[in-house]
Coordinates of C-alpha atoms in Angstrom, one line a residue:
Chain A
X284 CA -43.0 -31.7 30.2
X285 CA -42.8 -28.2 28.6
X286 CA -41.7 -25.3 30.7
X287 CA -44.3 -22.6 30.9
X288 CA -41.8 -19.8 29.7
X289 CA -41.0 -21.9 26.6
X290 CA -37.9 -23.9 26.0
X291 CA -34.6 -22.3 25.1
X292 CA -31.2 -23.7 23.7
X293 CA -30.0 -23.9 27.4
X294 CA -33.0 -25.4 29.0
X295 CA -33.3 -28.1 26.3
X296 CA -29.6 -28.9 26.7
X297 CA -30.2 -29.4 30.6
X298 CA -33.3 -31.4 30.0
X299 CA -31.6 -33.7 27.7
X300 CA -28.6 -34.4 29.6
X301 CA -30.5 -35.1 32.7
X302 CA -32.8 -37.3 30.7
X303 CA -36.0 -35.3 31.7
X304 CA -37.1 -35.4 28.1
X305 CA -35.8 -37.0 24.8
X306 CA -35.3 -35.1 21.6
X307 CA -37.9 -37.4 20.0
X308 CA -40.5 -36.3 22.7
X309 CA -39.8 -32.8 22.4
X310 CA -40.0 -33.0 18.7
X311 CA -43.4 -34.7 19.0
X312 CA -44.5 -32.1 21.4
X313 CA -43.6 -29.3 18.9
X314 CA -45.3 -31.0 15.9
X315 CA -48.5 -31.4 18.0
X316 CA -48.3 -27.7 18.9
X317 CA -48.0 -26.8 15.3
X318 CA -51.0 -29.0 14.3
X319 CA -53.2 -27.2 16.8
X320 CA -52.2 -23.7 16.1
X321 CA -51.0 -23.4 12.5
X322 CA -54.4 -23.7 10.9
X323 CA -55.1 -20.2 12.4
X324 CA -51.6 -18.8 12.3
X325 CA -50.4 -20.1 8.8
X326 CA -46.8 -19.8 9.9
X327 CA -45.7 -23.0 8.3
X328 CA -46.0 -24.0 4.8
X329 CA -44.4 -27.6 5.0
X330 CA -43.4 -29.9 7.8
X331 CA -40.4 -32.1 7.6
X332 CA -41.3 -34.8 10.2
X333 CA -39.3 -37.6 8.8
X334 CA -36.1 -35.6 8.7
X335 CA -36.9 -34.2 12.1
X336 CA -37.4 -37.5 13.6
X337 CA -34.1 -38.8 12.1
X338 CA -32.3 -35.9 13.6
X339 CA -34.0 -36.5 17.0
X340 CA -32.8 -40.1 16.9
X341 CA -29.3 -39.0 16.3
X342 CA -29.4 -36.7 19.4
X343 CA -31.0 -39.4 21.5
X344 CA -28.4 -41.9 20.5
X345 CA -25.5 -39.5 21.7
X346 CA -27.5 -39.1 25.0
X347 CA -27.9 -42.9 25.3
X348 CA -24.1 -43.4 24.8
X349 CA -23.2 -40.5 27.2
X350 CA -21.3 -38.6 24.5
X351 CA -21.0 -34.9 24.4
X352 CA -23.8 -33.2 22.8
X353 CA -23.3 -30.6 20.0
X354 CA -24.4 -27.1 20.8
X355 CA -28.0 -27.1 19.2
X356 CA -28.7 -30.6 20.3
X357 CA -32.4 -31.2 20.1
X358 CA -33.3 -27.5 19.4
X359 CA -36.5 -27.4 17.3
X360 CA -35.8 -25.0 14.4
X361 CA -38.1 -23.3 11.8
X362 CA -36.8 -22.4 8.4
X363 CA -37.8 -19.7 6.0
X364 CA -39.1 -21.1 2.7
X365 CA -36.4 -19.3 0.6
X366 CA -33.7 -21.6 2.0
X367 CA -32.9 -24.8 0.2
X368 CA -33.6 -28.1 2.3
X369 CA -32.7 -31.4 0.9
X370 CA -36.0 -33.4 0.3
X371 CA -38.3 -30.7 1.6
X372 CA -40.5 -28.6 -0.7
X373 CA -39.1 -25.0 -1.0
X374 CA -41.6 -22.7 -2.6
X375 CA -40.3 -19.2 -1.7
X376 CA -44.0 -18.4 -1.0
X377 CA -44.5 -18.6 -4.8
X378 CA -46.8 -20.5 -7.2
X379 CA -43.8 -20.8 -9.5
X380 CA -42.0 -23.1 -7.2
X381 CA -45.0 -25.0 -5.8
X382 CA -43.5 -28.4 -6.3
X383 CA -39.9 -27.6 -6.1
X384 CA -37.8 -30.0 -3.9
X385 CA -34.2 -28.9 -3.6
X386 CA -31.4 -31.6 -4.0
X387 CA -29.2 -29.9 -1.4
X388 CA -29.2 -27.9 1.9
X389 CA -28.1 -24.3 2.2
X390 CA -24.6 -24.1 3.9
X391 CA -26.1 -22.4 6.9
X392 CA -28.5 -25.3 7.4
X393 CA -25.8 -27.9 6.7
X394 CA -24.0 -26.4 9.7
X395 CA -27.1 -26.3 12.0
X396 CA -27.9 -29.9 11.1
X397 CA -24.2 -30.7 12.2
X398 CA -24.8 -28.8 15.4
X399 CA -27.9 -31.0 16.4
X400 CA -30.8 -28.9 15.3
X401 CA -34.1 -30.4 14.6
X402 CA -35.5 -29.0 11.3
X403 CA -39.4 -28.8 11.9
X404 CA -40.3 -27.4 8.6
X405 CA -40.6 -24.4 6.3
X406 CA -42.2 -21.1 7.2
X407 CA -44.4 -18.8 5.2
X408 CA -43.0 -15.6 3.7
X409 CA -43.8 -12.8 1.2
X410 CA -43.2 -14.3 -2.3
X411 CA -39.4 -14.3 -3.0
X412 CA -39.0 -12.4 0.3
X413 CA -40.6 -9.2 -1.4
X414 CA -42.8 -7.5 1.2
X415 CA -43.2 -6.0 4.6
X416 CA -46.4 -7.7 5.8
X417 CA -46.4 -11.3 4.6
X418 CA -49.4 -10.5 2.5
X419 CA -47.6 -11.2 -0.7
X420 CA -47.3 -15.0 0.0
X421 CA -49.1 -17.0 -2.7
X422 CA -50.2 -19.3 0.3
X423 CA -52.0 -16.7 2.4
X424 CA -50.9 -14.2 5.0
X425 CA -49.6 -15.0 8.5
X426 CA -51.5 -14.0 11.7
X427 CA -49.5 -12.0 14.2
X428 CA -49.6 -14.1 17.4
X429 CA -48.7 -11.2 19.4
X430 CA -51.3 -8.8 17.9
X431 CA -54.4 -10.5 16.4
X432 CA -55.7 -9.1 13.2
X433 CA -52.3 -7.4 12.5
X434 CA -49.5 -8.2 10.2
X435 CA -46.6 -10.3 11.4
X436 CA -44.3 -8.1 9.5
X437 CA -42.4 -9.4 6.3
X438 CA -40.9 -10.9 4.6
X439 CA -40.0 -13.5 7.2
X440 CA -43.3 -13.3 9.0
X441 CA -43.8 -17.0 9.4
X442 CA -40.4 -17.4 11.0
X443 CA -41.1 -14.5 13.4
X444 CA -44.7 -15.8 14.3
X445 CA -43.4 -19.4 14.8
X446 CA -41.0 -18.3 17.4
X447 CA -43.5 -15.8 19.0
X448 CA -46.1 -18.6 19.2
X449 CA -43.6 -21.1 20.5
X450 CA -44.1 -23.2 17.5
X451 CA -40.2 -23.3 17.3
X452 CA -37.5 -22.5 19.7
X453 CA -35.5 -20.7 17.1
X454 CA -36.0 -20.0 13.4
X455 CA -34.2 -18.5 10.3
X456 CA -35.2 -15.7 8.2
X457 CA -33.6 -13.6 5.6
X458 CA -33.1 -9.9 5.5
X459 CA -32.8 -7.8 2.2
X460 CA -34.2 -4.5 3.4
X461 CA -35.7 -5.3 6.8
X462 CA -37.1 -8.7 6.4
X463 CA -35.8 -10.2 9.6
X464 CA -35.6 -7.0 11.9
X465 CA -39.2 -5.7 11.1
X466 CA -41.0 -9.0 11.5
X467 CA -39.0 -9.4 14.8
X468 CA -40.3 -6.0 15.8
X469 CA -43.9 -6.8 14.8
X470 CA -44.0 -10.2 16.7
X471 CA -42.0 -9.1 19.7
X472 CA -39.0 -11.3 19.4
X473 CA -35.3 -10.6 19.0
X474 CA -34.2 -11.0 15.3
X475 CA -30.7 -10.3 13.9
X476 CA -29.4 -9.5 10.5
X477 CA -25.5 -10.2 10.6
X478 CA -23.2 -8.2 8.4
X479 CA -23.0 -8.8 4.7
X480 CA -20.5 -11.8 4.2
X481 CA -20.8 -13.1 7.8
X482 CA -23.2 -16.1 6.7
X483 CA -22.8 -17.9 3.5
X484 CA -25.7 -17.4 1.1
X485 CA -25.2 -20.7 -0.6
X486 CA -28.7 -22.3 -1.0
X487 CA -30.5 -19.2 -0.2
X488 CA -32.7 -18.6 -3.3
X489 CA -31.6 -15.1 -4.4
X490 CA -33.9 -12.0 -4.3
X491 CA -31.1 -9.2 -4.3
X492 CA -27.6 -10.6 -4.1
X493 CA -25.7 -7.6 -2.7
X494 CA -28.2 -7.2 0.0
X495 CA -29.5 -10.6 1.1
X496 CA -28.5 -12.1 4.6
X497 CA -29.5 -15.1 6.6
X498 CA -30.1 -14.5 10.4
X499 CA -31.9 -16.0 13.4
X500 CA -35.0 -15.3 15.4
X501 CA -35.2 -16.4 19.0
X502 CA -37.0 -15.8 22.4
X503 CA -33.8 -14.7 24.0
X504 CA -30.7 -12.8 22.6
X505 CA -28.7 -15.8 23.9
X506 CA -30.4 -18.1 21.6
X507 CA -30.0 -15.7 18.7
X508 CA -26.2 -15.6 19.5
X509 CA -26.0 -19.3 19.6
X510 CA -27.4 -19.8 16.2
X511 CA -25.7 -17.1 14.5
X512 CA -22.3 -18.3 15.8
X513 CA -22.9 -21.8 14.4
X514 CA -23.9 -20.6 11.0
X515 CA -21.2 -17.8 10.5
X516 CA -17.9 -18.2 8.7
X517 CA -16.1 -18.7 5.5
X518 CA -17.7 -21.0 3.0
X519 CA -16.1 -21.6 -0.3
X520 CA -19.4 -21.9 -2.1
X521 CA -20.1 -18.2 -1.7
X522 CA -17.3 -15.9 -2.8
X523 CA -18.9 -13.0 -0.8
X524 CA -18.6 -14.8 2.3
X525 CA -15.8 -13.2 4.3
X526 CA -12.7 -14.9 5.7
X527 CA -13.1 -13.2 9.2
X528 CA -12.7 -15.0 12.5
X529 CA -16.1 -15.9 14.2
X530 CA -15.9 -15.1 17.8
X531 CA -17.8 -16.9 20.6
X532 CA -20.8 -14.7 20.6
X533 CA -22.3 -16.3 23.5
X534 CA -19.2 -16.1 25.8
X535 CA -19.1 -12.3 25.1
X536 CA -22.7 -11.5 25.9
X537 CA -22.3 -10.9 29.6
X538 CA -19.5 -8.4 29.3
X539 CA -20.7 -5.0 30.6
X540 CA -21.7 -2.1 28.3
X541 CA -20.9 0.9 30.5
X542 CA -18.8 3.3 28.6
X543 CA -20.1 2.4 25.2
X544 CA -21.0 5.3 23.0
X545 CA -24.5 4.9 21.5
X546 CA -25.2 7.1 18.4
X547 CA -28.8 8.4 18.2
X548 CA -29.5 9.7 14.6
X549 CA -31.9 12.6 14.4
X550 CA -33.1 11.6 11.1
X551 CA -34.7 8.5 12.6
X552 CA -36.7 10.4 15.0
X553 CA -38.1 12.8 12.6
X554 CA -41.6 13.3 10.9
X555 CA -43.5 9.9 10.3
X556 CA -42.4 8.3 13.4
X557 CA -45.4 7.1 15.4
X558 CA -45.6 8.9 18.9
X559 CA -45.8 5.8 20.9
X560 CA -42.9 4.1 19.0
X561 CA -41.0 7.1 19.7
X562 CA -41.5 7.2 23.4
X563 CA -40.8 3.5 23.8
X564 CA -37.4 3.6 21.9
X565 CA -36.6 6.8 24.0
X566 CA -37.3 4.8 27.2
X567 CA -35.1 1.9 25.7
X568 CA -32.1 4.6 25.1
X569 CA -32.8 5.9 28.7
X570 CA -32.3 2.4 30.1
X571 CA -29.1 1.9 28.1
X572 CA -27.9 5.1 29.6
X573 CA -28.7 3.7 33.0
X574 CA -26.6 0.7 32.2
X575 CA -23.6 3.3 31.5
X576 CA -23.9 3.8 27.9
X577 CA -23.1 7.3 26.7
X578 CA -25.8 8.8 24.5
X579 CA -24.3 10.7 21.4
X580 CA -26.5 12.7 19.0
X581 CA -25.4 12.0 15.5
X582 CA -26.4 12.8 11.8
X583 CA -26.8 10.4 8.9
X584 CA -27.6 13.1 6.3
X585 CA -28.5 10.7 3.4
X586 CA -31.0 8.8 5.2
X587 CA -34.1 10.5 3.2
X588 CA -32.6 8.9 0.0
X589 CA -32.4 5.3 1.3
X590 CA -35.8 4.0 0.2
X591 CA -35.4 5.3 -3.2
X592 CA -32.0 3.9 -3.5
X593 CA -33.0 0.6 -2.1
X594 CA -35.9 0.2 -4.5
X595 CA -33.7 0.8 -7.5
X596 CA -30.8 -1.6 -6.4
X597 CA -33.0 -4.4 -4.9
X598 CA -35.4 -4.5 -7.9
X599 CA -32.6 -4.2 -10.5
X600 CA -30.8 -7.4 -8.9
X601 CA -34.2 -9.1 -8.5
X602 CA -35.2 -8.6 -12.1
X603 CA -31.9 -10.3 -13.0
X604 CA -32.1 -13.1 -10.4
X605 CA -35.6 -14.1 -11.1
X606 CA -35.0 -14.3 -14.8
X607 CA -34.1 -18.0 -14.0
X608 CA -37.7 -18.9 -13.3
X609 CA -38.8 -19.5 -16.9
X610 CA -40.5 -22.9 -16.8
X611 CA -37.2 -24.6 -18.3
X612 CA -35.4 -26.3 -15.3
X613 CA -37.8 -26.4 -12.3
X614 CA -41.2 -25.3 -11.1
X615 CA -44.1 -24.4 -13.1
X616 CA -44.3 -24.6 -16.8
X617 CA -47.3 -23.1 -18.8
X618 CA -48.3 -24.9 -21.9
X619 CA -47.2 -23.0 -25.2
X620 CA -46.2 -23.7 -28.7
X621 CA -43.0 -21.6 -28.8
X622 CA -40.3 -21.0 -26.2
X623 CA -40.8 -17.3 -25.8
X624 CA -44.5 -17.8 -25.3
X625 CA -43.8 -20.4 -22.7
X626 CA -41.6 -18.0 -20.8
X627 CA -44.2 -15.2 -20.7
X628 CA -47.2 -17.5 -19.8
X629 CA -45.2 -19.3 -17.2
X630 CA -44.1 -16.1 -15.5
X631 CA -47.5 -14.5 -15.9
X632 CA -49.1 -17.6 -14.1
X633 CA -46.4 -18.2 -11.6
X634 CA -45.5 -14.8 -10.2
X635 CA -47.8 -12.6 -8.0
X636 CA -48.5 -8.9 -8.4
X637 CA -45.6 -7.6 -6.1
X638 CA -43.1 -9.8 -7.8
X639 CA -44.1 -8.7 -11.2
X640 CA -44.1 -5.0 -10.1
X641 CA -40.5 -5.3 -8.9
X642 CA -39.2 -7.1 -11.9
X643 CA -40.7 -4.4 -14.2
X644 CA -39.0 -1.6 -12.0
X645 CA -35.8 -3.3 -12.0
X646 CA -35.9 -4.0 -15.7
X647 CA -36.7 -0.4 -16.3
X648 CA -33.8 0.7 -14.1
X649 CA -31.3 -1.5 -15.9
X650 CA -32.6 -0.8 -19.4
X651 CA -30.5 0.8 -22.0
X652 CA -31.0 4.7 -21.7
X653 CA -32.0 4.5 -18.0
X654 CA -29.1 2.6 -16.5
X655 CA -27.0 5.8 -15.7
X656 CA -30.0 7.8 -14.5
X657 CA -31.3 5.1 -12.2
X658 CA -29.0 2.2 -11.3
X659 CA -25.7 3.9 -11.5
X660 CA -27.0 6.9 -9.6
X661 CA -28.4 4.7 -6.9
X662 CA -25.2 2.8 -6.5
X663 CA -23.5 6.1 -6.0
X664 CA -26.0 7.2 -3.4
X665 CA -25.3 3.8 -1.8
X666 CA -21.8 4.9 -1.3
X667 CA -22.8 8.1 0.3
X668 CA -25.1 6.2 2.7
X669 CA -22.3 3.8 3.6
X670 CA -20.1 6.7 4.3
X671 CA -22.6 8.4 6.6
X672 CA -22.4 5.2 8.7
X673 CA -18.6 5.0 8.5
X674 CA -18.1 8.4 9.7
X675 CA -20.6 8.0 12.4
X676 CA -18.6 4.9 13.6
X677 CA -15.5 6.9 14.2
X678 CA -17.4 8.6 17.0
X679 CA -19.8 5.9 18.4
X680 CA -19.7 2.2 19.1
X681 CA -23.3 1.4 18.1
X682 CA -26.4 3.3 16.8
X683 CA -29.9 2.8 18.2
X684 CA -33.1 3.6 16.3
X685 CA -36.7 2.4 16.1
X686 CA -36.9 -0.7 13.9
X687 CA -40.1 0.5 12.2
X688 CA -41.8 3.7 12.2
X689 CA -45.2 2.3 13.3
X690 CA -46.4 -0.7 15.4
X691 CA -47.7 -3.7 13.3
X692 CA -50.4 -2.5 11.1
X693 CA -53.8 -4.2 10.3
X694 CA -54.0 -7.0 7.7
X695 CA -55.2 -5.5 4.5
X696 CA -54.3 -1.9 5.5
X697 CA -51.6 -1.2 3.0
X698 CA -51.9 -3.6 0.2
X699 CA -53.4 -1.1 -2.3
X700 CA -50.4 1.2 -2.0
X701 CA -47.1 -0.2 -2.7
X702 CA -45.2 3.0 -1.9
X703 CA -46.8 3.2 1.5
X704 CA -45.9 -0.5 2.1
X705 CA -42.2 0.2 1.2
X706 CA -42.1 3.0 3.7
X707 CA -42.4 0.5 6.5
X708 CA -38.7 -0.4 5.9
X709 CA -37.5 3.3 6.2
X710 CA -35.1 2.6 9.2
X711 CA -34.0 -0.9 8.1
X712 CA -33.0 -0.3 4.4
X713 CA -30.0 1.9 5.5
X714 CA -28.2 -0.8 7.4
X715 CA -28.9 -3.2 4.6
X716 CA -27.5 -1.1 2.0
X717 CA -24.3 -0.3 4.0
X718 CA -23.8 -4.1 4.7
X719 CA -23.9 -3.6 8.5
X720 CA -25.0 -6.0 11.2
X721 CA -28.3 -5.0 13.1
X722 CA -30.6 -6.6 15.7
X723 CA -34.1 -5.8 16.5
X724 CA -35.0 -6.2 20.1
X725 CA -38.5 -5.9 21.7
X726 CA -38.9 -2.6 23.5
X727 CA -42.3 -2.6 25.2
X728 CA -45.7 -2.4 23.8
X729 CA -47.9 0.5 22.9
X730 CA -51.1 1.5 24.7
X731 CA -53.0 -1.0 22.5
X732 CA -50.6 -3.7 23.5
X733 CA -48.7 -3.7 20.2
X734 CA -45.1 -4.8 20.1
X735 CA -42.4 -2.1 19.5
X736 CA -38.9 -2.9 18.4
X737 CA -35.6 -1.1 18.9
X738 CA -32.9 -1.5 16.4
X739 CA -29.0 -1.8 17.3
X740 CA -26.7 -1.3 14.5
X741 CA -22.9 -1.7 14.5
X742 CA -20.0 -1.5 12.1
X743 CA -19.0 -4.4 9.8
X744 CA -18.4 -7.7 11.8
X745 CA -19.2 -6.2 15.1
X746 CA -22.1 -8.7 15.8
X747 CA -20.4 -9.6 19.1
X748 CA -20.8 -6.1 20.4
X749 CA -24.3 -5.5 19.0
X750 CA -25.5 -8.8 20.7
X751 CA -23.7 -7.8 24.0
X752 CA -25.7 -4.5 24.0
X753 CA -28.9 -6.5 23.1
X754 CA -28.3 -9.1 25.9
X755 CA -27.5 -6.4 28.5
X756 CA -30.7 -4.5 27.5
X757 CA -32.8 -7.7 27.7
X758 CA -31.2 -8.6 31.2
X759 CA -32.0 -5.0 32.5
X760 CA -35.8 -5.5 31.7
X761 CA -35.5 -3.7 28.3
X762 CA -38.0 -6.1 26.5
X763 CA -40.8 -4.7 28.6
X764 CA -39.6 -1.2 29.1
Chain B
X269 CA -41.3 -3.0 -20.1
X270 CA -43.4 -6.3 -19.5
X271 CA -42.2 -7.5 -22.6
X272 CA -38.5 -7.0 -21.8
X273 CA -39.1 -8.8 -18.6
X274 CA -40.9 -11.6 -20.4
X275 CA -44.1 -10.9 -18.5
X276 CA -47.5 -11.1 -20.2
X277 CA -50.0 -8.7 -18.7
X278 CA -53.8 -8.3 -19.0
X279 CA -54.9 -4.8 -20.0
X280 CA -56.3 -4.3 -16.4
X281 CA -52.9 -5.3 -14.9
X282 CA -50.9 -3.0 -17.5
X283 CA -53.1 -0.1 -16.2
X284 CA -52.7 -0.7 -12.5
X285 CA -49.1 -1.4 -12.7
X286 CA -48.6 1.7 -15.0
X287 CA -50.0 4.0 -12.3
X288 CA -48.2 2.4 -9.4
X289 CA -44.8 2.4 -11.2
X290 CA -45.3 6.1 -12.2
X291 CA -45.8 7.1 -8.6
X292 CA -42.9 4.9 -7.5
X293 CA -40.7 6.5 -10.2
X294 CA -41.8 9.9 -9.1
X295 CA -40.5 9.1 -5.6
X296 CA -37.3 7.7 -6.8
X297 CA -36.7 11.1 -8.5
X298 CA -35.7 12.5 -5.4
X299 CA -32.3 10.9 -6.0
X300 CA -31.7 13.6 -8.5
X301 CA -31.3 16.1 -5.6
X302 CA -28.3 14.3 -4.5
X303 CA -24.8 15.6 -5.6
X304 CA -23.0 12.4 -6.8
X305 CA -20.1 14.1 -8.6
X306 CA -16.8 12.3 -8.0
X307 CA -18.6 9.5 -6.0
X308 CA -17.6 5.9 -6.7
X309 CA -20.6 3.5 -7.4
X310 CA -20.9 1.0 -4.6
X311 CA -21.2 -2.3 -6.8
X312 CA -20.5 -4.6 -3.9
X313 CA -20.2 -4.5 0.0
X314 CA -17.2 -6.6 0.2
X315 CA -14.5 -3.8 -0.3
X316 CA -12.4 -1.7 2.1
X317 CA -13.7 1.5 0.6
X318 CA -16.9 1.4 2.7
X319 CA -15.5 -0.4 5.7
X320 CA -16.1 -3.9 4.3
X321 CA -13.7 -6.7 4.0
X322 CA -12.4 -8.0 0.6
X323 CA -13.1 -11.7 0.0
X324 CA -10.4 -14.0 -1.4
X325 CA -11.2 -16.1 -4.4
X326 CA -10.8 -19.8 -4.2
X327 CA -8.8 -21.9 -6.6
X328 CA -10.5 -22.5 -9.9
X329 CA -10.6 -26.3 -9.6
X330 CA -13.3 -28.5 -11.3
X331 CA -15.2 -30.6 -8.5
X332 CA -17.6 -33.3 -9.1
X333 CA -21.3 -32.5 -8.8
X334 CA -23.5 -35.5 -8.5
X335 CA -26.8 -34.0 -8.3
X336 CA -27.5 -34.2 -12.1
X337 CA -30.2 -36.7 -11.9
X338 CA -32.0 -35.1 -9.0
X339 CA -32.0 -31.7 -10.9
X340 CA -33.4 -33.2 -14.1
X341 CA -36.0 -34.9 -12.1
X342 CA -37.2 -31.5 -11.1
X343 CA -37.7 -30.3 -14.7
X344 CA -41.2 -29.9 -16.2
X345 CA -39.8 -32.0 -19.1
X346 CA -36.5 -33.7 -19.6
X347 CA -34.8 -36.2 -21.7
X348 CA -31.4 -37.3 -20.1
X349 CA -29.1 -35.4 -20.2
X350 CA -31.1 -32.5 -21.6
X351 CA -34.0 -30.3 -20.5
X352 CA -36.8 -30.2 -23.2
X353 CA -38.5 -27.0 -24.3
X354 CA -41.0 -26.0 -26.9
X355 CA -39.8 -24.9 -30.3
X356 CA -37.5 -22.0 -30.5
X357 CA -39.0 -19.4 -32.8
X358 CA -38.0 -15.7 -33.1
X359 CA -41.1 -13.6 -32.2

């Protein structure tokens, strides 16, 4: 029954309405694929079979009655394990939440449930979304299906791998400093971080609240656009979720891109960029020019300070957000005779090395006497980084860069040196800090057949334009440039 | 720092983290080269000053929340309607 090229939102819809397959059969097919391949890939941490079958039954009942199908009817979805799902274990890749079962759905999931999606299960990720390789998961690393022996990227490595291996048609990740776009690049699938405030964070277990976003992976830009449009828009449970109209992203995809001005920042093509990644992204930009885009050299002068700024702000917010994991209300509790001893022993036992490292760094940045020198200074540099972009967007419609400075590295290669690992996010943290939307699209492979990603960034709430460029790029053969 | 963050570290961990945090902090010192005089701190994304969109606040109205039992059921130790914790003693 399965199409060799893999199902998409549109082909599933066609197959359901013409009754070539039922939602139940499709769901069963995906669970059997997962059972076969997940032992090697480790992309899923938990499956929600009962819920998936209920959701499939709902879709099949609509088909039987000949009623109109919602937009994601029968589409198998994988969900990063930092998003709350009613009744399905949600661990954040951490031992401290090993047995946590949320009593409610994240707003984004509530909306996708209503749109007819099938929730297959929860995907592996770096603990509390902190990492760039998925090696910080307490449940073991994920294998990259597109590059055996290499990292799938992080932190949403399981969600990227699930789509790349066709163990889901679409998936959700979260991006704080690159955690959707970088694994998308590593696994060779399109992956989008929307603007800050585009998708409600309600039910997303927080890492860094001024940076966290929820966004989709798919095998086509069209599927990414479908999922994003259904999740986006005002939610009164998240005061930072903006009251900005949500356009029909899918309807806008086919508009031509000729005449658009594409900014190419020189700082993103400087020392540290792998030569093969550079040449692929250059070829990608040349293809956009062939489609009629105008290449405009630009400068984003504060780029070199982005990683340092990010690691102060993100860790400061994390140290505060993760204070809630103390053994009192949920998750692990270590035995102790006093309350403060219980806090310390629980957190010692429940958190992994990277989480502890970031909590300490953030605690330091916020501590009395250091606050002005670190946290406040970083917030000011963040303003300068955001201004760099605002000024650039007066001259260009979008900015194109590599997603990551290197192709996916080998498992274990960077685990001993945290700073080296942080530098994997050098081209993605900037858009995170400025609150901009960005997509990573596949842009060919290196001579060793390792996937390369090209990032397209736009001004706040310009998702439609970003997706339109990505879609035109894909249609012109950009994914294999 | 570990104590402030309610973390208990072994001596070996303290040594590893100490060295790693030193090198990260040294890298972060590069921020001292930036002239930030007169620059407003960006405490949130959602304001017009950086191209964002301000978000309105909703009415402050109480709404029923019926997940109390489900939440207490997750607790390591609870006695309705409370969470139970070990004795509270100042360190």
